[in-house]
GROMACS .gro file of C-alpha atoms in nm:
model
  103
    1MET     CA    1  -0.234   1.614   6.386
    2LYS     CA    2  -0.047   1.835   6.137
    3LYS     CA    3   0.242   1.869   6.380
    4TYR     CA    4   0.256   1.492   6.422
    5ILE     CA    5   0.271   1.435   6.045
    6LEU     CA    6   0.536   1.704   6.000
    7MET     CA    7   0.750   1.556   6.277
    8MET     CA    8   0.720   1.208   6.124
    9LEU     CA    9   0.825   1.338   5.782
   10LEU     CA   10   1.127   1.513   5.931
   11PHE     CA   11   1.222   1.204   6.128
   12VAL     CA   12   1.192   0.968   5.832
   13SER     CA   13   1.369   1.202   5.589
   14SER     CA   14   1.671   1.221   5.820
   15PHE     CA   15   1.735   0.852   5.746
   16CYS     CA   16   1.715   0.902   5.371
   17SER     CA   17   2.040   0.991   5.203
   18ALA     CA   18   2.181   0.984   4.856
   19TYR     CA   19   2.349   0.675   4.713
   20THR     CA   20   2.576   0.701   4.412
   21GLN     CA   21   2.758   0.443   4.204
   22VAL     CA   22   3.092   0.504   4.034
   23SER     CA   23   3.295   0.272   3.814
   24GLY     CA   24   3.661   0.250   3.730
   25THR     CA   25   3.990   0.070   3.772
   26ILE     CA   26   4.169   0.101   4.104
   27GLU     CA   27   4.478   0.318   4.059
   28GLU     CA   28   4.591   0.322   4.421
   29ILE     CA   29   4.494   0.127   4.733
   30TYR     CA   30   4.560   0.209   5.098
   31VAL     CA   31   4.514  -0.028   5.392
   32ASN     CA   32   4.620   0.031   5.753
   33GLU     CA   33   4.673  -0.187   6.058
   34THR     CA   34   4.330  -0.110   6.202
   35GLY     CA   35   4.155  -0.247   5.893
   36ALA     CA   36   4.068   0.073   5.709
   37VAL     CA   37   4.085   0.058   5.330
   38ALA     CA   38   4.076   0.340   5.075
   39ILE     CA   39   4.118   0.358   4.699
   40LYS     CA   40   4.159   0.604   4.413
   41LEU     CA   41   4.010   0.527   4.074
   42ASP     CA   42   4.214   0.597   3.761
   43GLU     CA   43   3.913   0.768   3.602
   44GLY     CA   44   3.853   0.974   3.916
   45PHE     CA   45   3.511   1.022   4.072
   46THR     CA   46   3.202   1.179   3.919
   47GLN     CA   47   3.083   1.516   4.044
   48GLN     CA   48   2.770   1.346   4.175
   49ALA     CA   49   2.988   1.120   4.391
   50ILE     CA   50   3.209   1.409   4.503
   51ASN     CA   51   2.897   1.595   4.614
   52GLU     CA   52   2.831   1.311   4.861
   53CYS     CA   53   3.118   1.432   5.082
   54ALA     CA   54   3.200   1.798   5.143
   55THR     CA   55   3.547   1.710   5.279
   56PHE     CA   56   3.635   1.470   4.993
   57ASN     CA   57   4.013   1.427   4.951
   58GLY     CA   58   4.023   1.212   4.637
   59TYR     CA   59   3.979   0.872   4.804
   60ALA     CA   60   3.684   0.642   4.862
   61GLY     CA   61   3.713   0.410   5.159
   62ASN     CA   62   3.571   0.249   5.466
   63ARG     CA   63   3.728   0.250   5.811
   64THR     CA   64   3.528  -0.052   5.929
   65ALA     CA   65   3.514  -0.254   5.609
   66ASP     CA   66   3.416  -0.619   5.611
   67PRO     CA   67   3.701  -0.853   5.510
   68ALA     CA   68   3.503  -0.958   5.200
   69LEU     CA   69   3.490  -0.596   5.079
   70LYS     CA   70   3.866  -0.556   5.134
   71SER     CA   71   3.936  -0.886   4.957
   72LEU     CA   72   3.736  -0.785   4.653
   73LEU     CA   73   3.910  -0.446   4.633
   74LEU     CA   74   4.255  -0.606   4.664
   75ALA     CA   75   4.174  -0.872   4.402
   76ALA     CA   76   4.043  -0.608   4.162
   77TYR     CA   77   4.352  -0.393   4.217
   78SER     CA   78   4.588  -0.688   4.161
   79SER     CA   79   4.413  -0.800   3.843
   80LYS     CA   80   4.346  -0.446   3.712
   81SER     CA   81   3.976  -0.536   3.687
   82ARG     CA   82   3.704  -0.274   3.688
   83VAL     CA   83   3.490  -0.218   3.995
   84LYS     CA   84   3.159  -0.050   4.058
   85LEU     CA   85   3.145   0.121   4.398
   86GLY     CA   86   2.838   0.222   4.589
   87VAL     CA   87   2.921   0.536   4.788
   88ASN     CA   88   2.709   0.713   5.043
   89GLY     CA   89   2.827   1.013   5.242
   90CYS     CA   90   3.164   1.045   5.413
   91ASP     CA   91   3.390   0.832   5.624
   92GLY     CA   92   3.624   1.103   5.749
   93ASN     CA   93   3.756   1.271   5.433
   94TRP     CA   94   3.680   0.969   5.215
   95LEU     CA   95   3.368   0.892   5.019
   96LYS     CA   96   3.221   0.604   5.217
   97ILE     CA   97   3.216   0.277   5.023
   98THR     CA   98   2.902   0.083   5.107
   99ASP     CA   99   2.925  -0.192   4.845
  100VAL     CA  100   3.151  -0.312   4.564
  101ARG     CA  101   3.098  -0.516   4.250
  102GLY     CA  102   3.385  -0.646   4.039
  103TYR     CA  103   3.353  -0.704   3.664
   0.00000   0.00000   0.00000
């Protein structure tokens, strides 16, 4: 029974990961022909966010982003509005953007 409980805890904890939010104004935006999008914030990223991705290269992005996410990022960049990003882990060398809120 103890082994069963331990295995369940290990299995469930493997699906739990950190989630961090960072805010700022988009300084630079990158989009490629396959639909990937990446941004740099003018304020940079917090150490907590940087710790999400060991290979972090200064960008947060998503290689398979939904068109709505890309549209919001582009609109925020064009209008110099602030965004709040939810980041979780890596997408290559980028912090992986999981959600965005403009304000």
